[in-house]
Amino acid sequence: MGSTACFVMVSKNDIPIYEAEVGIVPKKEDAAHQHQFILHAALDIVQDLAWTTSAMFLKAIDRFNDLVVSVYVTAVLCASFFQEVHELYIKTLLNPLYLPGSRITSSHFDTKVRALARKYL
Amino acid sequence: MEPDVSIETSSMIRAAVLPIGTIPTPLFRDYASMLNRHQTVSLSSISSFYTEHQKSPFAHQPWDAGSLRFKFMLGGSPPSPWEDFQSNRKILAVIGICHCPSSPDLGSVAQQFSNACKGYSSSLVQRCFAFCPGDSQLEDESHKGSNLVLFPPADRQTQEFHLQTMVQDIAASLLMEFEKWALQAESGGTILKTPLDSQASLSSEEVIKAKKRRLGRAQKTIGDYCLLAGSPVDANAHYSTALELARLTGDFFWYAGAMEGSVCALLIDRMGQKDAVLEEEVKYRYNSVILHYRKSFIQENAQRVSPLSFELEATLKLARFLCRRELSKDVVELLTAAADGAKSLIDASDRLILYVEIARLFGALGYHRKAAFFSRQVAQLYLQQDNKFAAISAMQVLAMTTKAYRVQSRSSIEHNISDDAGPTHTDGGKMHHHSIVSLFESQWSTLQMVVLREILLSAVRAGDPLAAWSAAARLLRSYYPLITPAGQNGLASALANSAERLPSGTRSADPALPFIRLHSFPLHSSQMDIIRRDTAREDWWAGAAPSGPFIYTPFSKGESNHSSKQELIWVAGEPVQVLVELANPCGFELMVDSIYLSVYSGNFDAFPITVNLPPNSSKVITLSGIPTKEGPISIPGCIVHCFGVISEHCFKDVDNLLIGAAQGLVLSDPFRSCGSVKLKNLSFPPISVVPPLPLLVSHVVGGDGAIILYEGEIRDVWIRLANAGTVPVEQAHISLSGKNQDSVMSVAYETLKSALPLKPGGEVTMPVTLKAWQLGLMDPDTAAGKQVKDGSSPMLFLHYSGPMANSGDLQNESAPPPGRRLVIPLNVCVLQGLSFVKARMLSMEIPAHVDGTYPKLVQVESGDVEEVDGLEKQTDRFMKIDPYRGSWGLRFLELELSNPTDIVFETSVSVDVENSNSNKRPSDFKCGEFSYPKTRIDRDYTARVLIPLEHFKLPVLDGSFLVKGSQMNGTTSGRSSSFSERNSMAEPNASIKNLISRIKVRWQSGRNSSGELNIKDAIQAALQTSVMDVLLPDPLTFGFRLAKSSVDHTKKLDSPKNSDVQDNSPLSRGSIIAHDMTPMEVLVRNNTKEMIRISLSITCRDVAGENCIEGDKATVLWEGVLSAITLKVPPLQEIKHSFSLYFLIPGEYTMLAAAVIDDANEVLRARARTNSSDEPIFCRGPPFHVRVNGTA
């Protein structure tokens, strides 16, 4: 599969507030959906696991076929990639016009996340 | 692989349940369900059917507590290649089910059954249950010897009892067969094989190996039978042996199988009691099972057969055993591992079963997203099979995922809606942010779209047009912003295609397009306002706010509880309208075949309309209907017939969507994207329908346009009221509201009253008299004539109502039907008319002649101030003798008026006269008004109008002026006279007002316009300074006359009428001649009610004004006393003082009388406007002319 990856930020209430296909974007649209489906399903595990460990970074908590799910749980939301994105997210949260829990539509955020993905992944 | 496996599966006896003969499927299912209740048969219950033929190999059979377990396979199943390995996979019994009425020939049934049994070579017991046999069938002997069991017709309970007995019989037979088999196997001789064992001819080495293994495998199989026979202890013993043998021979596969059996035996032995130790034990042993299955993998035949499915089955069995929330971590690991195995499975159906089981287990664990994920995998596997049944399965499986992905069809969550409809309704739209977010929880739009698309695809393939329609509708409605216009078109055609295959009138729970929100309630015309009736009060409308079109009024804003939310009242039988806004945010034209309000209460007839929405557009439409019956109405949304299917669109859903859009939680606001403005969220208020009410409709006769009036113009307006309702008007009340209410002079309320009750269709015409108000000086703009819409017009409020209650209603129970309010705006447009410039007093005094007559006659007693000598000179009507001063006087109020308009005005002055003595001689006086010649004022001209101030003099100057005043204005009476300064000053003011109010300046213009000038303030200002002189008489009146007629005059005082006639003739006037002694009299009259003591003096002046009585050059000689004459004048009496003059020179002389009042009282002081009590009060009479004839 190469270095294909999908990055999704999920707010509480299970709303995806940011999604990006990073790395080599899969050619087939199906596969892209598959990534999200796996991430969505992994939330069940994250939800349970987050309570049992104090670690923020949960590496490879779930997998399906060749796809492995790693999660970075923040107080409100590789390791360095997640950390930097977390910082970005905090900056976004500080924006008074951003309502916590709603979709992140900032193109700046998107550009930064993709740049970080190229750097680390 | 097999579905639904668990550890206990190993202990279950499989029995195929087959339909025999023709039997309707529902009946077959019904019989099978009866059978299914006997899955567990206790050993104690079968002991009566059991016969021990030889010593049982199951030595430790728990006859008291143990049981046999059945697994009924409906429709049977094909034989498994693995049934040697796991005996529970064998079909050990065949049960046929036959419905006798549909299969009359029992012989053939028996034949069919035995044929069916041939497919199940492993079966040990066969029975065919024939239900409901007829009499002839009962007698039929042809099937004797077969396995046919007839169930005599009986009630259900009896049948079930029969069935239980038969199952127990089968169980006993099976148990005996198992015993037989176990004994046989123990003696050796059975060869047990699995597909794993090489199919090729065995090499010698392998033969030896196989022989060694045979014993272990036999032990394992006996163990299996012990389990099936319900004897776990025996099973365990055999399994232990088998394990030992298998380990020695390296027979890993059978080792694992025996291990599985031993775990099952363990659990059966524990009879379902679980504890941590047991769990650990099971976990440990099963891990070993899984490991050994894995070990048994043989590379060489991996292409053909693999123990992988057993490994995965074992994994699933363990997962199922552990499946508890607390152990979720273990279960997740097991299931993840199992999922990993999926891609190594050769058989697609195995993969399907695996995913199904994984999904089920995740679901049981509460991991709904995981369950949904694997369900979707299942659906995808189904979709890979290109057939209709697989598609149906895919559709059904996907439908199960919709909850986790939040794309449920409304039909599957109907109960949820009704649950949360309550609280959100009472919330009144004020939801917390938290709950709004929760509405949009788990909205993974990408996933949702994929799932819906797959549902659509599978539904199309499965040939379920309604499901396809619903999926396409959900997809289009929720995700249109993410779908390209081409995709939107595709969905639209998918909707249309699906609808074509549906019967017309099909309903779908899921709405498609358009988006519909409540826009507003059209403004009730003010003609239809409904007022709650307060039965306790006579004025029932008071205090009730009009129901009005406004849901939020500023007055109710402060109240926090939602009970203050205005209820909307609709009237049965009167059409109502609701404005809704539709939005079509998609790129195709949307045809809404019909849309109407959805009402469940059954008392509303909604009228459907057709709407056409162009791409990306919104439209506000009016939906109407008629409430039919009284009671509450709730309107949750609209019923829409669009894309060939009928669906209900709830306002609440769109409201939530819009809230979500406002919070950034939803992709797009469909209304805003269509360019519609943002609206305040409006939720449907509670609506109640009241019984029919009367409905008055008004219009102004001659047109409802503005009534154009000049300032002060008075005009009658006719208002026609018609009852357009179906109920008579029984009560009506008119009140005024708005600005300039006093411009409505009168309303013919009586006319309306007399027309009540006004029947439906009845009409009444009611005059209203209007008087145009003065234009303020502040607004020159409006004076210029553009004041139609400034709201300064008054309004008539007509509150009316029908009968109190309908016949048959309990009056006490229900509130009376409300009344209504009709607002009749009187659109008055006032134009500037005559304008007032200034006012002033004009007065003039002309001396009287001294002659034989006394110049005035006063009826003191009657208080009559009427001019009595008005007949004297008709040409000089305004020249009046002041009856109190005895002189001729003119007193006018001069008004200067200008006419800035472009029409001509004619003014006329009139004075109302209130005759205090009208009861006495009414015929002699012009009661009512005096009128004077008209004055014409042309446009742009200024003219003066003179108002004679007469008739106003009070007859007596005294302290009881108060009493006099009360006679004139009629308001204050009976007040004792007090001489305080205050009262004596306050009283004139009242009198002035009274005086002013009687002066009216009317105008007329053209034929139709007439009015009155509002000049009261101006008159008051002009009169203020000289009001005393106008109103009050002098305390003393002086008069001169020639003494020779004095005798006659005393008579005349008593009969003034006669004297009028005689004295006023000029002939009666005497003349004075020089050089002659002229006896004269001075008359002093006391106009007060007190005795006045005066010191009177008389002078005579010549034309030069010189005193000609005294001094050196006196030209008049005199006789009598002329100065310092002390007199007492009784109240309201006159006295005379006689003297004689001798004129030396003919010519004109002037006689003057003057008096100093001694001991003046307060009244006199007030009249004289003096303050100090020391100051003498000096009264001077008017001059009298004396013409002396003769020659010098």
PDB file of N, CA, C and O in Angstrom, chain B residues 957-959 961 978-988 1025 1027-1029 1032-1035 1088 1157 1159-1173 1175-1177:
ATOM      1  N   LEU B 957     -73.834  92.830  41.068  1.00  0.00           N
ATOM      2  CA  LEU B 957     -72.477  92.667  41.562  1.00  0.00           C
ATOM      3  C   LEU B 957     -72.576  92.409  43.048  1.00  0.00           C
ATOM      4  O   LEU B 957     -72.946  93.282  43.830  1.00  0.00           O
ATOM      5  N   ASP B 958     -72.314  91.213  43.413  1.00  0.00           N
ATOM      6  CA  ASP B 958     -72.404  90.923  44.843  1.00  0.00           C
ATOM      7  C   ASP B 958     -71.576  89.698  45.184  1.00  0.00           C
ATOM      8  O   ASP B 958     -70.937  89.089  44.322  1.00  0.00           O
ATOM      9  N   GLY B 959     -71.637  89.413  46.456  1.00  0.00           N
ATOM     10  CA  GLY B 959     -70.834  88.270  46.908  1.00  0.00           C
ATOM     11  C   GLY B 959     -71.376  86.963  46.407  1.00  0.00           C
ATOM     12  O   GLY B 959     -70.651  85.974  46.300  1.00  0.00           O
ATOM     13  N   PHE B 961     -72.031  86.251  43.641  1.00  0.00           N
ATOM     14  CA  PHE B 961     -71.587  86.099  42.272  1.00  0.00           C
ATOM     15  C   PHE B 961     -71.371  84.624  41.940  1.00  0.00           C
ATOM     16  O   PHE B 961     -71.648  84.155  40.844  1.00  0.00           O
ATOM     17  N   SER B 978     -68.374  82.829  49.670  1.00  0.00           N
ATOM     18  CA  SER B 978     -67.249  83.180  50.521  1.00  0.00           C
ATOM     19  C   SER B 978     -66.503  84.292  49.824  1.00  0.00           C
ATOM     20  O   SER B 978     -66.418  84.316  48.598  1.00  0.00           O
ATOM     21  N   PHE B 979     -65.988  85.191  50.588  1.00  0.00           N
ATOM     22  CA  PHE B 979     -65.426  86.378  49.960  1.00  0.00           C
ATOM     23  C   PHE B 979     -63.926  86.349  49.890  1.00  0.00           C
ATOM     24  O   PHE B 979     -63.264  87.350  49.880  1.00  0.00           O
ATOM     25  N   SER B 980     -63.424  85.187  49.895  1.00  0.00           N
ATOM     26  CA  SER B 980     -61.967  85.126  49.790  1.00  0.00           C
ATOM     27  C   SER B 980     -61.553  85.574  48.397  1.00  0.00           C
ATOM     28  O   SER B 980     -62.299  85.426  47.427  1.00  0.00           O
ATOM     29  N   GLU B 981     -60.385  86.113  48.330  1.00  0.00           N
ATOM     30  CA  GLU B 981     -59.878  86.612  47.055  1.00  0.00           C
ATOM     31  C   GLU B 981     -59.841  85.507  46.012  1.00  0.00           C
ATOM     32  O   GLU B 981     -60.161  85.708  44.863  1.00  0.00           O
ATOM     33  N   ARG B 982     -59.422  84.372  46.499  1.00  0.00           N
ATOM     34  CA  ARG B 982     -59.213  83.275  45.572  1.00  0.00           C
ATOM     35  C   ARG B 982     -60.492  82.909  44.822  1.00  0.00           C
ATOM     36  O   ARG B 982     -60.522  82.811  43.607  1.00  0.00           O
ATOM     37  N   ASN B 983     -61.532  82.755  45.609  1.00  0.00           N
ATOM     38  CA  ASN B 983     -62.764  82.326  44.981  1.00  0.00           C
ATOM     39  C   ASN B 983     -63.312  83.378  44.046  1.00  0.00           C
ATOM     40  O   ASN B 983     -63.819  83.074  42.983  1.00  0.00           O
ATOM     41  N   SER B 984     -63.192  84.610  44.478  1.00  0.00           N
ATOM     42  CA  SER B 984     -63.762  85.636  43.623  1.00  0.00           C
ATOM     43  C   SER B 984     -62.949  85.795  42.349  1.00  0.00           C
ATOM     44  O   SER B 984     -63.442  86.283  41.355  1.00  0.00           O
ATOM     45  N   MET B 985     -61.691  85.320  42.379  1.00  0.00           N
ATOM     46  CA  MET B 985     -60.927  85.368  41.144  1.00  0.00           C
ATOM     47  C   MET B 985     -61.117  84.099  40.318  1.00  0.00           C
ATOM     48  O   MET B 985     -61.047  84.154  39.099  1.00  0.00           O
ATOM     49  N   ALA B 986     -61.307  83.016  40.983  1.00  0.00           N
ATOM     50  CA  ALA B 986     -61.462  81.756  40.244  1.00  0.00           C
ATOM     51  C   ALA B 986     -62.774  81.755  39.474  1.00  0.00           C
ATOM     52  O   ALA B 986     -62.864  81.237  38.376  1.00  0.00           O
ATOM     53  N   GLU B 987     -63.739  82.397  40.080  1.00  0.00           N
ATOM     54  CA  GLU B 987     -65.055  82.348  39.474  1.00  0.00           C
ATOM     55  C   GLU B 987     -65.113  83.048  38.129  1.00  0.00           C
ATOM     56  O   GLU B 987     -65.652  82.492  37.177  1.00  0.00           O
ATOM     57  N   PRO B 988     -64.541  84.212  38.011  1.00  0.00           N
ATOM     58  CA  PRO B 988     -64.562  84.832  36.687  1.00  0.00           C
ATOM     59  C   PRO B 988     -63.934  83.940  35.634  1.00  0.00           C
ATOM     60  O   PRO B 988     -64.410  83.894  34.505  1.00  0.00           O
ATOM     61  N   THR B1025     -57.743  90.515  29.892  1.00  0.00           N
ATOM     62  CA  THR B1025     -57.511  91.766  30.612  1.00  0.00           C
ATOM     63  C   THR B1025     -58.799  92.505  30.909  1.00  0.00           C
ATOM     64  O   THR B1025     -58.949  93.125  31.958  1.00  0.00           O
ATOM     65  N   VAL B1027     -61.845  91.284  31.106  1.00  0.00           N
ATOM     66  CA  VAL B1027     -62.966  90.403  31.371  1.00  0.00           C
ATOM     67  C   VAL B1027     -63.915  90.970  32.434  1.00  0.00           C
ATOM     68  O   VAL B1027     -65.120  90.794  32.358  1.00  0.00           O
ATOM     69  N   MET B1028     -63.333  91.686  33.393  1.00  0.00           N
ATOM     70  CA  MET B1028     -64.166  92.269  34.441  1.00  0.00           C
ATOM     71  C   MET B1028     -65.200  93.206  33.852  1.00  0.00           C
ATOM     72  O   MET B1028     -66.365  93.190  34.224  1.00  0.00           O
ATOM     73  N   ASP B1029     -64.712  93.994  32.902  1.00  0.00           N
ATOM     74  CA  ASP B1029     -65.611  94.979  32.319  1.00  0.00           C
ATOM     75  C   ASP B1029     -66.673  94.304  31.477  1.00  0.00           C
ATOM     76  O   ASP B1029     -67.797  94.769  31.378  1.00  0.00           O
ATOM     77  N   LEU B1032     -68.818  91.935  34.437  1.00  0.00           N
ATOM     78  CA  LEU B1032     -69.407  92.400  35.690  1.00  0.00           C
ATOM     79  C   LEU B1032     -69.984  93.811  35.544  1.00  0.00           C
ATOM     80  O   LEU B1032     -69.396  94.665  34.885  1.00  0.00           O
ATOM     81  N   PRO B1033     -71.084  94.029  36.163  1.00  0.00           N
ATOM     82  CA  PRO B1033     -71.630  95.392  36.173  1.00  0.00           C
ATOM     83  C   PRO B1033     -70.859  96.262  37.170  1.00  0.00           C
ATOM     84  O   PRO B1033     -70.172  95.754  38.042  1.00  0.00           O
ATOM     85  N   ASP B1034     -70.968  97.620  36.980  1.00  0.00           N
ATOM     86  CA  ASP B1034     -70.419  98.530  37.984  1.00  0.00           C
ATOM     87  C   ASP B1034     -71.274  98.415  39.237  1.00  0.00           C
ATOM     88  O   ASP B1034     -72.436  98.052  39.163  1.00  0.00           O
ATOM     89  N   PRO B1035     -70.686  98.734  40.357  1.00  0.00           N
ATOM     90  CA  PRO B1035     -71.513  98.639  41.578  1.00  0.00           C
ATOM     91  C   PRO B1035     -72.678  99.650  41.574  1.00  0.00           C
ATOM     92  O   PRO B1035     -73.750  99.354  42.061  1.00  0.00           O
ATOM     93  N   THR B1088     -75.463  95.996  43.920  1.00  0.00           N
ATOM     94  CA  THR B1088     -74.999  94.950  44.820  1.00  0.00           C
ATOM     95  C   THR B1088     -76.121  94.541  45.740  1.00  0.00           C
ATOM     96  O   THR B1088     -77.208  95.114  45.709  1.00  0.00           O
ATOM     97  N   ILE B1157     -67.731 105.811  47.674  1.00  0.00           N
ATOM     98  CA  ILE B1157     -68.427 104.813  48.485  1.00  0.00           C
ATOM     99  C   ILE B1157     -67.755 104.750  49.842  1.00  0.00           C
ATOM    100  O   ILE B1157     -66.514 104.622  49.939  1.00  0.00           O
ATOM    101  N   ASP B1159     -67.146 102.898  53.388  1.00  0.00           N
ATOM    102  CA  ASP B1159     -67.148 101.549  53.960  1.00  0.00           C
ATOM    103  C   ASP B1159     -67.375 100.470  52.900  1.00  0.00           C
ATOM    104  O   ASP B1159     -68.274  99.641  52.981  1.00  0.00           O
ATOM    105  N   ALA B1160     -66.571 100.552  51.904  1.00  0.00           N
ATOM    106  CA  ALA B1160     -66.760  99.572  50.812  1.00  0.00           C
ATOM    107  C   ALA B1160     -66.451  98.137  51.292  1.00  0.00           C
ATOM    108  O   ALA B1160     -65.555  97.938  52.097  1.00  0.00           O
ATOM    109  N   ASN B1161     -67.229  97.236  50.859  1.00  0.00           N
ATOM    110  CA  ASN B1161     -66.942  95.850  51.245  1.00  0.00           C
ATOM    111  C   ASN B1161     -65.980  95.200  50.247  1.00  0.00           C
ATOM    112  O   ASN B1161     -65.523  95.838  49.286  1.00  0.00           O
ATOM    113  N   GLU B1162     -65.718  93.933  50.494  1.00  0.00           N
ATOM    114  CA  GLU B1162     -64.668  93.280  49.691  1.00  0.00           C
ATOM    115  C   GLU B1162     -65.071  93.114  48.250  1.00  0.00           C
ATOM    116  O   GLU B1162     -64.249  93.164  47.353  1.00  0.00           O
ATOM    117  N   VAL B1163     -66.336  92.907  48.072  1.00  0.00           N
ATOM    118  CA  VAL B1163     -66.800  92.730  46.698  1.00  0.00           C
ATOM    119  C   VAL B1163     -66.497  93.986  45.895  1.00  0.00           C
ATOM    120  O   VAL B1163     -65.986  93.934  44.775  1.00  0.00           O
ATOM    121  N   LEU B1164     -66.816  95.112  46.503  1.00  0.00           N
ATOM    122  CA  LEU B1164     -66.605  96.367  45.793  1.00  0.00           C
ATOM    123  C   LEU B1164     -65.123  96.613  45.566  1.00  0.00           C
ATOM    124  O   LEU B1164     -64.724  97.082  44.502  1.00  0.00           O
ATOM    125  N   ARG B1165     -64.369  96.227  46.558  1.00  0.00           N
ATOM    126  CA  ARG B1165     -62.924  96.419  46.392  1.00  0.00           C
ATOM    127  C   ARG B1165     -62.399  95.548  45.255  1.00  0.00           C
ATOM    128  O   ARG B1165     -61.589  96.004  44.450  1.00  0.00           O
ATOM    129  N   ALA B1166     -62.875  94.361  45.232  1.00  0.00           N
ATOM    130  CA  ALA B1166     -62.413  93.463  44.180  1.00  0.00           C
ATOM    131  C   ALA B1166     -62.801  93.996  42.814  1.00  0.00           C
ATOM    132  O   ALA B1166     -62.014  93.964  41.870  1.00  0.00           O
ATOM    133  N   ARG B1167     -63.991  94.531  42.768  1.00  0.00           N
ATOM    134  CA  ARG B1167     -64.452  95.073  41.497  1.00  0.00           C
ATOM    135  C   ARG B1167     -63.611  96.275  41.116  1.00  0.00           C
ATOM    136  O   ARG B1167     -63.272  96.483  39.952  1.00  0.00           O
ATOM    137  N   ALA B1168     -63.246  97.033  42.094  1.00  0.00           N
ATOM    138  CA  ALA B1168     -62.470  98.224  41.809  1.00  0.00           C
ATOM    139  C   ALA B1168     -60.986  97.933  41.683  1.00  0.00           C
ATOM    140  O   ALA B1168     -60.195  98.833  41.443  1.00  0.00           O
ATOM    141  N   ARG B1169     -60.652  96.708  41.906  1.00  0.00           N
ATOM    142  CA  ARG B1169     -59.250  96.267  41.803  1.00  0.00           C
ATOM    143  C   ARG B1169     -58.341  97.036  42.751  1.00  0.00           C
ATOM    144  O   ARG B1169     -57.257  97.459  42.388  1.00  0.00           O
ATOM    145  N   THR B1170     -58.833  97.242  43.906  1.00  0.00           N
ATOM    146  CA  THR B1170     -57.945  97.849  44.893  1.00  0.00           C
ATOM    147  C   THR B1170     -57.661  96.806  45.948  1.00  0.00           C
ATOM    148  O   THR B1170     -58.473  95.918  46.196  1.00  0.00           O
ATOM    149  N   ASN B1171     -56.558  97.006  46.533  1.00  0.00           N
ATOM    150  CA  ASN B1171     -56.156  96.056  47.553  1.00  0.00           C
ATOM    151  C   ASN B1171     -56.246  96.649  48.948  1.00  0.00           C
ATOM    152  O   ASN B1171     -56.651  95.978  49.881  1.00  0.00           O
ATOM    153  N   SER B1172     -55.874  97.902  49.053  1.00  0.00           N
ATOM    154  CA  SER B1172     -55.834  98.476  50.418  1.00  0.00           C
ATOM    155  C   SER B1172     -57.245  98.834  50.862  1.00  0.00           C
ATOM    156  O   SER B1172     -58.071  99.292  50.058  1.00  0.00           O
ATOM    157  N   SER B1173     -57.498  98.611  52.109  1.00  0.00           N
ATOM    158  CA  SER B1173     -58.841  98.873  52.626  1.00  0.00           C
ATOM    159  C   SER B1173     -59.063 100.363  52.889  1.00  0.00           C
ATOM    160  O   SER B1173     -60.201 100.792  53.065  1.00  0.00           O
ATOM    161  N   GLU B1175     -58.158 102.899  50.866  1.00  0.00           N
ATOM    162  CA  GLU B1175     -58.369 103.669  49.642  1.00  0.00           C
ATOM    163  C   GLU B1175     -59.861 103.888  49.395  1.00  0.00           C
ATOM    164  O   GLU B1175     -60.636 102.928  49.446  1.00  0.00           O
ATOM    165  N   PRO B1176     -60.272 105.070  49.169  1.00  0.00           N
ATOM    166  CA  PRO B1176     -61.695 105.302  48.889  1.00  0.00           C
ATOM    167  C   PRO B1176     -62.037 104.757  47.520  1.00  0.00           C
ATOM    168  O   PRO B1176     -61.215 104.796  46.597  1.00  0.00           O
ATOM    169  N   ILE B1177     -63.196 104.271  47.418  1.00  0.00           N
ATOM    170  CA  ILE B1177     -63.615 103.734  46.128  1.00  0.00           C
ATOM    171  C   ILE B1177     -64.511 104.743  45.458  1.00  0.00           C
ATOM    172  O   ILE B1177     -65.511 105.209  46.015  1.00  0.00           O
TER     173      ILE B1177
END
